[in-house]
PDB file of C-alpha atoms in Angstrom:
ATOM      1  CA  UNK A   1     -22.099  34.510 -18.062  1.00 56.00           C
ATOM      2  CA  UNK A   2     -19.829  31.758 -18.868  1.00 66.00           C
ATOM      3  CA  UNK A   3     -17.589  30.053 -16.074  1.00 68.00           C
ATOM      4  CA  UNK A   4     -14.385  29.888 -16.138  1.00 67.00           C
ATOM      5  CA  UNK A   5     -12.450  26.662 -17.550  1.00 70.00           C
ATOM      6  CA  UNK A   6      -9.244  26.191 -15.585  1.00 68.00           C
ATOM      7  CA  UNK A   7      -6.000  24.607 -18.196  1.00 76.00           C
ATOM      8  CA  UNK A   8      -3.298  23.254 -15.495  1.00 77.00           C
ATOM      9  CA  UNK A   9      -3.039  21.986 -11.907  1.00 77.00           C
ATOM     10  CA  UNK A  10      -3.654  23.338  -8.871  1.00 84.00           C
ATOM     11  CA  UNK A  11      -1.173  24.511  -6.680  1.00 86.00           C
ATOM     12  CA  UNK A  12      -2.438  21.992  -3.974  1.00 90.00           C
ATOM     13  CA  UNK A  13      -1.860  19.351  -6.627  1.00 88.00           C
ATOM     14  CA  UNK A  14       1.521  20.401  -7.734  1.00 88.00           C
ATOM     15  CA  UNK A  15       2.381  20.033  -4.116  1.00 91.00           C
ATOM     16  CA  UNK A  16       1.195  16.603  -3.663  1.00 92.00           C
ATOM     17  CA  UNK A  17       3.334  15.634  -7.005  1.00 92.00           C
ATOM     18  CA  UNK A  18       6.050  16.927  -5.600  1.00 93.00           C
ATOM     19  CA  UNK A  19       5.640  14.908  -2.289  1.00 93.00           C
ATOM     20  CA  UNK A  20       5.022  11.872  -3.713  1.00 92.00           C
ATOM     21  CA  UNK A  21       8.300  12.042  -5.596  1.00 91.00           C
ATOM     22  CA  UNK A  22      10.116  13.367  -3.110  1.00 90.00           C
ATOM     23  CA  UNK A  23       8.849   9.770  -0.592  1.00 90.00           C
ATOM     24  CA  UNK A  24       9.969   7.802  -4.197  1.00 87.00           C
ATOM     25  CA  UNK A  25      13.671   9.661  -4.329  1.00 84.00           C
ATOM     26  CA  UNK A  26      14.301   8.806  -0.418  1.00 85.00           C
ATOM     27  CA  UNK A  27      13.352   5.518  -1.128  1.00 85.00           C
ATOM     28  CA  UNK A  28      14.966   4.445  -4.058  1.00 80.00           C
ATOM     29  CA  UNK A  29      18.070   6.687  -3.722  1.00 75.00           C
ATOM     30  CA  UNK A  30      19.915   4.050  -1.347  1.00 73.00           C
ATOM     31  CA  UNK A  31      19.276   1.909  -3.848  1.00 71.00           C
ATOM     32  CA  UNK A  32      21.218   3.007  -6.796  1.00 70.00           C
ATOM     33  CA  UNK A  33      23.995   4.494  -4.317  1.00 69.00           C
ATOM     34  CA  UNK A  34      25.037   0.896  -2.997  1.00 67.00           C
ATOM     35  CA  UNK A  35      25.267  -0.837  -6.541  1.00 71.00           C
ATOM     36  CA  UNK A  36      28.740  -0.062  -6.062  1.00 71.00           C
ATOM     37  CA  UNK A  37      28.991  -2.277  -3.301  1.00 73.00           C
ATOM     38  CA  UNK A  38      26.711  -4.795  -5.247  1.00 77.00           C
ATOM     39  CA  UNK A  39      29.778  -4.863  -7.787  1.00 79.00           C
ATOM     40  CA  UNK A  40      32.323  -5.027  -5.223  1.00 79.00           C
ATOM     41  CA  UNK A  41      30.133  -8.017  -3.479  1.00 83.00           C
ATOM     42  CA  UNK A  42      29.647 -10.018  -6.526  1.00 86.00           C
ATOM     43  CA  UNK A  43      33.113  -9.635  -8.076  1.00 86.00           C
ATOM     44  CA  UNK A  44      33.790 -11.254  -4.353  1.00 88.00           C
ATOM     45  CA  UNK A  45      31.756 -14.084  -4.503  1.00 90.00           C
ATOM     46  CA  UNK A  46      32.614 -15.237  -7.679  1.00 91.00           C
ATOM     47  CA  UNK A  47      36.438 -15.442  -7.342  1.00 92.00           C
ATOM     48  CA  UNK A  48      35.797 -17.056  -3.900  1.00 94.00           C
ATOM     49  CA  UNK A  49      32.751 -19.276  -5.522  1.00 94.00           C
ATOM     50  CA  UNK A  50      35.926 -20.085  -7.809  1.00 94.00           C
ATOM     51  CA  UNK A  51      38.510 -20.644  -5.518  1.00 95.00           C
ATOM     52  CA  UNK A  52      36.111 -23.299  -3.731  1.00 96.00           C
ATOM     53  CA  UNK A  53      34.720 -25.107  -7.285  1.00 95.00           C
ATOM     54  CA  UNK A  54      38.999 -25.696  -7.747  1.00 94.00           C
ATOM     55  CA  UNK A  55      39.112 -27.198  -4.105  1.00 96.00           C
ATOM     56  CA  UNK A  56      36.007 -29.610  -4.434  1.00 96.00           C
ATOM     57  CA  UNK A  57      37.586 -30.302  -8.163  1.00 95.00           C
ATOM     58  CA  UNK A  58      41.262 -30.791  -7.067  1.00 95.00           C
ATOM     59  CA  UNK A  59      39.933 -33.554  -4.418  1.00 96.00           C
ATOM     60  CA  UNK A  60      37.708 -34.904  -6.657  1.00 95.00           C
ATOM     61  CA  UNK A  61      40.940 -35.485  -8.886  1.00 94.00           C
ATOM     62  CA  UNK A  62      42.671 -36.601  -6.126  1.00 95.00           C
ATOM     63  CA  UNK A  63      40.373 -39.495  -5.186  1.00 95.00           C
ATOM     64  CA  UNK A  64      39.991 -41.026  -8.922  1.00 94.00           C
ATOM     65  CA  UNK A  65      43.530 -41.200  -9.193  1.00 93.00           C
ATOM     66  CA  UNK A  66      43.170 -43.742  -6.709  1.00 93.00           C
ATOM     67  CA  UNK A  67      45.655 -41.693  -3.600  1.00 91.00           C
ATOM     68  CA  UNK A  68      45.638 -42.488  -0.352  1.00 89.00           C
ATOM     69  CA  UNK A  69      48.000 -39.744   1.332  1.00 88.00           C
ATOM     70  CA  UNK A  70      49.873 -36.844   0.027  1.00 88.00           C
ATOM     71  CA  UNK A  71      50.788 -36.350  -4.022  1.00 90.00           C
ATOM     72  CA  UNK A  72      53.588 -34.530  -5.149  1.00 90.00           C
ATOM     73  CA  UNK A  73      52.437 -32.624  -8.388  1.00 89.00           C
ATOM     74  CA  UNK A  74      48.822 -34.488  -9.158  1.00 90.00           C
ATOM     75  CA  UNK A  75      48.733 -34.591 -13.153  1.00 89.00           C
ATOM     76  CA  UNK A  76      45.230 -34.135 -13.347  1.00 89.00           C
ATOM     77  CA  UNK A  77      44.592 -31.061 -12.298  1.00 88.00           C
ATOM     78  CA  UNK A  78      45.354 -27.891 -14.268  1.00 86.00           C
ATOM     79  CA  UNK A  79      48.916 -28.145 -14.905  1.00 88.00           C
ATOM     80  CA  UNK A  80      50.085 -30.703 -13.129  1.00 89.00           C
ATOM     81  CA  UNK A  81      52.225 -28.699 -10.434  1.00 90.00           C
ATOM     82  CA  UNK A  82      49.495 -28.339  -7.736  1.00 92.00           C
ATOM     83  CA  UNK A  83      50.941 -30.764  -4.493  1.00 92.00           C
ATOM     84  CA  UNK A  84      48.021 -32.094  -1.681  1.00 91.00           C
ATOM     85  CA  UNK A  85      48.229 -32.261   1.522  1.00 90.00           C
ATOM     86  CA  UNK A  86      47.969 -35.583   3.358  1.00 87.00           C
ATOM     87  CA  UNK A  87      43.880 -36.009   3.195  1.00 91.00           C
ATOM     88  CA  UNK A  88      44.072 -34.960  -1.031  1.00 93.00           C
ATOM     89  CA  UNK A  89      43.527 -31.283  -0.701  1.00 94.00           C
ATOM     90  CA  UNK A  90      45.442 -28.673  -2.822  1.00 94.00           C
ATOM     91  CA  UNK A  91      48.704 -27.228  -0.815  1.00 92.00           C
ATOM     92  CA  UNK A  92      51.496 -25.608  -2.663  1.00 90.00           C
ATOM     93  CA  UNK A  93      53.456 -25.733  -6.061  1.00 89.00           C
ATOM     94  CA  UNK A  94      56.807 -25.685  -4.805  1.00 83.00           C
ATOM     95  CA  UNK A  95      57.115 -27.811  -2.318  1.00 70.00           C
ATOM     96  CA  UNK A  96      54.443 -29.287  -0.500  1.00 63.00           C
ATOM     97  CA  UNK A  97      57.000 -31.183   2.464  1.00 74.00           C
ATOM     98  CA  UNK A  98      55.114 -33.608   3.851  1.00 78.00           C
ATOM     99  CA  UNK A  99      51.452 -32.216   3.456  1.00 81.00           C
ATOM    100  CA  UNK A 100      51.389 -31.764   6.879  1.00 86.00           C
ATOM    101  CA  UNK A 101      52.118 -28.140   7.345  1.00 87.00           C
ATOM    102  CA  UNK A 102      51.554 -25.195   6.298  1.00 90.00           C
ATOM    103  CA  UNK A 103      53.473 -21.724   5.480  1.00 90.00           C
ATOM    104  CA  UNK A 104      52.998 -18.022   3.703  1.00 90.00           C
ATOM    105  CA  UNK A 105      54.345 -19.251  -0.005  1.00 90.00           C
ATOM    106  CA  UNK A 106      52.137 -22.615   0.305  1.00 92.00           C
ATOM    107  CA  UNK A 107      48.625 -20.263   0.424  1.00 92.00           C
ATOM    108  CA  UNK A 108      49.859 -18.096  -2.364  1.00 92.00           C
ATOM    109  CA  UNK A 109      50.775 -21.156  -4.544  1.00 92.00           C
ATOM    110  CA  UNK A 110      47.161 -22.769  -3.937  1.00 93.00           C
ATOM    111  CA  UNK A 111      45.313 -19.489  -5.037  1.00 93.00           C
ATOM    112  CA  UNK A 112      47.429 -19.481  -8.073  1.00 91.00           C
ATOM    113  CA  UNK A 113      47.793 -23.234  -8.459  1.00 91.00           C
ATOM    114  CA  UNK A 114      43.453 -23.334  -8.650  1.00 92.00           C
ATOM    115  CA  UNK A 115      43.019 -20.125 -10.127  1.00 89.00           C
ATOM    116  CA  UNK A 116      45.531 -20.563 -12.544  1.00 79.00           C
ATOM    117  CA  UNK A 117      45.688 -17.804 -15.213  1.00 69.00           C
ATOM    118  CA  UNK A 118      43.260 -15.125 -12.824  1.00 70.00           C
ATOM    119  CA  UNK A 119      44.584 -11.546 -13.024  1.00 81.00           C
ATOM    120  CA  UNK A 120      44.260 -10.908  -9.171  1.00 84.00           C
ATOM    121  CA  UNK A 121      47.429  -9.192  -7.532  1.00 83.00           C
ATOM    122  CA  UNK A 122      47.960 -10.579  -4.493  1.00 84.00           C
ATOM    123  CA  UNK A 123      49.500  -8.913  -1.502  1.00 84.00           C
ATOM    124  CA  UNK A 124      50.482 -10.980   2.012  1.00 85.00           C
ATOM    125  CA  UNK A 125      49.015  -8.878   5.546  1.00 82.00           C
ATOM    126  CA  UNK A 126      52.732  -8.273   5.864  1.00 77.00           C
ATOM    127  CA  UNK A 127      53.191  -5.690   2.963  1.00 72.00           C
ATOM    128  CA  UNK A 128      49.664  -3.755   4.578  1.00 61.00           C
ATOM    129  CA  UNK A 129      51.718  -0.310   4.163  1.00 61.00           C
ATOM    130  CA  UNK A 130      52.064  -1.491   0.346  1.00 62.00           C
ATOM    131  CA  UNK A 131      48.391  -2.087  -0.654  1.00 64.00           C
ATOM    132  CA  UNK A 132      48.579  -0.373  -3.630  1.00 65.00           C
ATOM    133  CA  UNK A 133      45.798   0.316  -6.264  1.00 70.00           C
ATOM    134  CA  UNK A 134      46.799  -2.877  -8.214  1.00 78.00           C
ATOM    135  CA  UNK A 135      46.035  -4.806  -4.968  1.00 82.00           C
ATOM    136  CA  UNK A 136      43.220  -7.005  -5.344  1.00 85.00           C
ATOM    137  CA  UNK A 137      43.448 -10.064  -2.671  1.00 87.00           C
ATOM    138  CA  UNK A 138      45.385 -10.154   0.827  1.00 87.00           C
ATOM    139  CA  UNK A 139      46.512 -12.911   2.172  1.00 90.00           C
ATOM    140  CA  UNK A 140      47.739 -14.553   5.023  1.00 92.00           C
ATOM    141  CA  UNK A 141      47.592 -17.751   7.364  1.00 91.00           C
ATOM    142  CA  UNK A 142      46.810 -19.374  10.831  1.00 90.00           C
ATOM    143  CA  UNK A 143      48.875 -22.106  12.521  1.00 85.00           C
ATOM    144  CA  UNK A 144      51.444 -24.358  10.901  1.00 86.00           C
ATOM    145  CA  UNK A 145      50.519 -27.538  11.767  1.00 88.00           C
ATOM    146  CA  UNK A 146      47.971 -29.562   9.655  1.00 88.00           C
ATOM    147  CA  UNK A 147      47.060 -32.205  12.097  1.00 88.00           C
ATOM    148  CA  UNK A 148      46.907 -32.683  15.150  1.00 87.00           C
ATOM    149  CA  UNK A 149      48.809 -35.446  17.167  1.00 87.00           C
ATOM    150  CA  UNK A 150      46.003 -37.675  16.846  1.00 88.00           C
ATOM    151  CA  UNK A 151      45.482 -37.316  13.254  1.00 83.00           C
ATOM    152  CA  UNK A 152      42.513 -35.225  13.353  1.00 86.00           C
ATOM    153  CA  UNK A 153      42.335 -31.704  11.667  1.00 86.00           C
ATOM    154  CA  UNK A 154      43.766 -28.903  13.200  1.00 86.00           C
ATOM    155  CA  UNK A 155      41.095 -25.925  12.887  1.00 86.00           C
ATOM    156  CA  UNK A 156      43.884 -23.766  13.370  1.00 87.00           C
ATOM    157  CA  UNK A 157      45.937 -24.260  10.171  1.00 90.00           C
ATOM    158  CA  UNK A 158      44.010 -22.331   7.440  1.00 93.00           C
ATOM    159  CA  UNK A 159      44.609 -19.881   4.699  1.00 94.00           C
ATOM    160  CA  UNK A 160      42.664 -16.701   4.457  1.00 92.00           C
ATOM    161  CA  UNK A 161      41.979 -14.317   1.450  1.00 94.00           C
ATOM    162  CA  UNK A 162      40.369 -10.554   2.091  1.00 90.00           C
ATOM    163  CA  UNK A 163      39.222  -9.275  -1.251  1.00 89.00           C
ATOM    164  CA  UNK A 164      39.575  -5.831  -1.140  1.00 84.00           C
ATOM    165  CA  UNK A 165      39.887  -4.765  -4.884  1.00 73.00           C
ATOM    166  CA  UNK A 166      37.473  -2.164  -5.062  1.00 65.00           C
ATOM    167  CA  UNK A 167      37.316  -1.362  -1.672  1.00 61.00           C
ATOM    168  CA  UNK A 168      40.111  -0.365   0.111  1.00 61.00           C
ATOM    169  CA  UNK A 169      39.318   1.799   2.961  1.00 61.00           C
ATOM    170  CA  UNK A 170      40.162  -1.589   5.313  1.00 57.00           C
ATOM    171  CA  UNK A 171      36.797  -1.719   7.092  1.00 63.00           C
ATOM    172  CA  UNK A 172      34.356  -4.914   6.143  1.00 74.00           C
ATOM    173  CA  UNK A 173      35.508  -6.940   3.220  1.00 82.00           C
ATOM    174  CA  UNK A 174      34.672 -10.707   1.902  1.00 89.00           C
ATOM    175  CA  UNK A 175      37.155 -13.191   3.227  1.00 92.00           C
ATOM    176  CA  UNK A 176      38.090 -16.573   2.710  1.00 94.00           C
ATOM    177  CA  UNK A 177      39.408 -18.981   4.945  1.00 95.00           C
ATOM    178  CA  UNK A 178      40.792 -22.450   3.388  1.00 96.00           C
ATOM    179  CA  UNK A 179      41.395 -25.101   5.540  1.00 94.00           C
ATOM    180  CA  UNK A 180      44.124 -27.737   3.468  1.00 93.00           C
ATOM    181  CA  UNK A 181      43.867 -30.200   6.530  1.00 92.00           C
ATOM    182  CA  UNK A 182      39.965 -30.802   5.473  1.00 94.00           C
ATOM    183  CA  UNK A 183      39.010 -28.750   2.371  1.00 94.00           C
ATOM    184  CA  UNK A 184      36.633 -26.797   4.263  1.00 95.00           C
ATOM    185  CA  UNK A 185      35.925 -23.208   2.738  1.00 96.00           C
ATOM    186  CA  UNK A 186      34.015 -20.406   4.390  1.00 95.00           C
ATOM    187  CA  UNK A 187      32.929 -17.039   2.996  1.00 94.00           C
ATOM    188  CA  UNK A 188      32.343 -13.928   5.568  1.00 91.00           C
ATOM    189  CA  UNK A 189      32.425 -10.905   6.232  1.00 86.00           C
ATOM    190  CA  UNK A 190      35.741  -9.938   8.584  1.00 78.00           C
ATOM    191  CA  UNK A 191      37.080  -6.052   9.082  1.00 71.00           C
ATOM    192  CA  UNK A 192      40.889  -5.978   7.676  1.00 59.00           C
ATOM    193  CA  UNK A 193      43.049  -5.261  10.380  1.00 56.00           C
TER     194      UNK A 193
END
């Protein structure tokens, strides 16, 4: 008598397949479902990573052209129109006073004044109930003042820019906060309020 010669798998072996996937899809699932925020991340970083190269580059400007205080439309940068505050930081377009303070227009005008050309819509905190789907960046600012009496930077007067393009349900989003006093820039996370 012949035995007999088994074609397939065992059940017991079928099961173990099945396991062994089943560990892989709960561990690689998360994975794939956050490259969404991945995208929304990156696309973050790199207009901020912008925003910050145009900063370091304005200043850079600003110093070979030999200036010592504020400049009223410094010709080489970009276009020309881009005003500094007192220390040779970007500040506004329109009218940059006396570099010394700042307002709501002035931190629109330096995102567009550096990022001249980008296809962000921007949106001040103020129009919240208007975030539309064409919203990509709110903005708004701290302080007015500059300086303080001594001369020394007021960590109080900054601009700050929420990216919330692709993510809009106002919880954590990548935010920038530009200080024209000092050209500091910082990158974090912050929940929109």
């Amino acid at each position: 008598m012949k035995g007999v010669v088994s074609k397939g798998f065992t059940l017991i072996e079928l099961v173990v397949v099945i396991i062994i996937l089943a560990i892989l899809a709960v561990i690689a699932l998360p994975k794939f479902i956050n490259l969404g925020q991945d995208a929304h991340d990156s696309a973050a970083k790199g207009v901020f990573g912008a925003f910050r190269s145009g900063v370091t580059m304005y200043h850079s400007c600003w110093a070979a052209s030999g200036a010592s205080a504020r400049v009223e439309e410094l010709a080489c940068y970009g276009d020309g129109t881009l005003d500094s505050s007192f220390t040779g930081y970007p500040l506004s377009t329109t009218n940059g006073g006396d570099g010394t303070t700042l307002n709501l227009d002035k931190c629109r005008e330096v995102w567009q004044g550096l990022l001249e050309g980008d296809e962000y819509v921007l949106r001040y905190l103020g129009q919240a109930d208007d975030f539309g789907k064409d919203t990509d960046i709110v903005y708004y600012y701290a302080g007015v003042e500059l300086y303080k009496d001594d001369g020394s930077v007021n960590n109080f007067g900054y601009c700050f820019y929420d990216y919330i393009s692709d993510n809009r349900s106002k919880v954590e989003h990548w935010e920038l906060k530009y200080w024209p006093g000092n050209g500091k820039t910082e990158i974090v996370r912050a929940k929109q309020s």
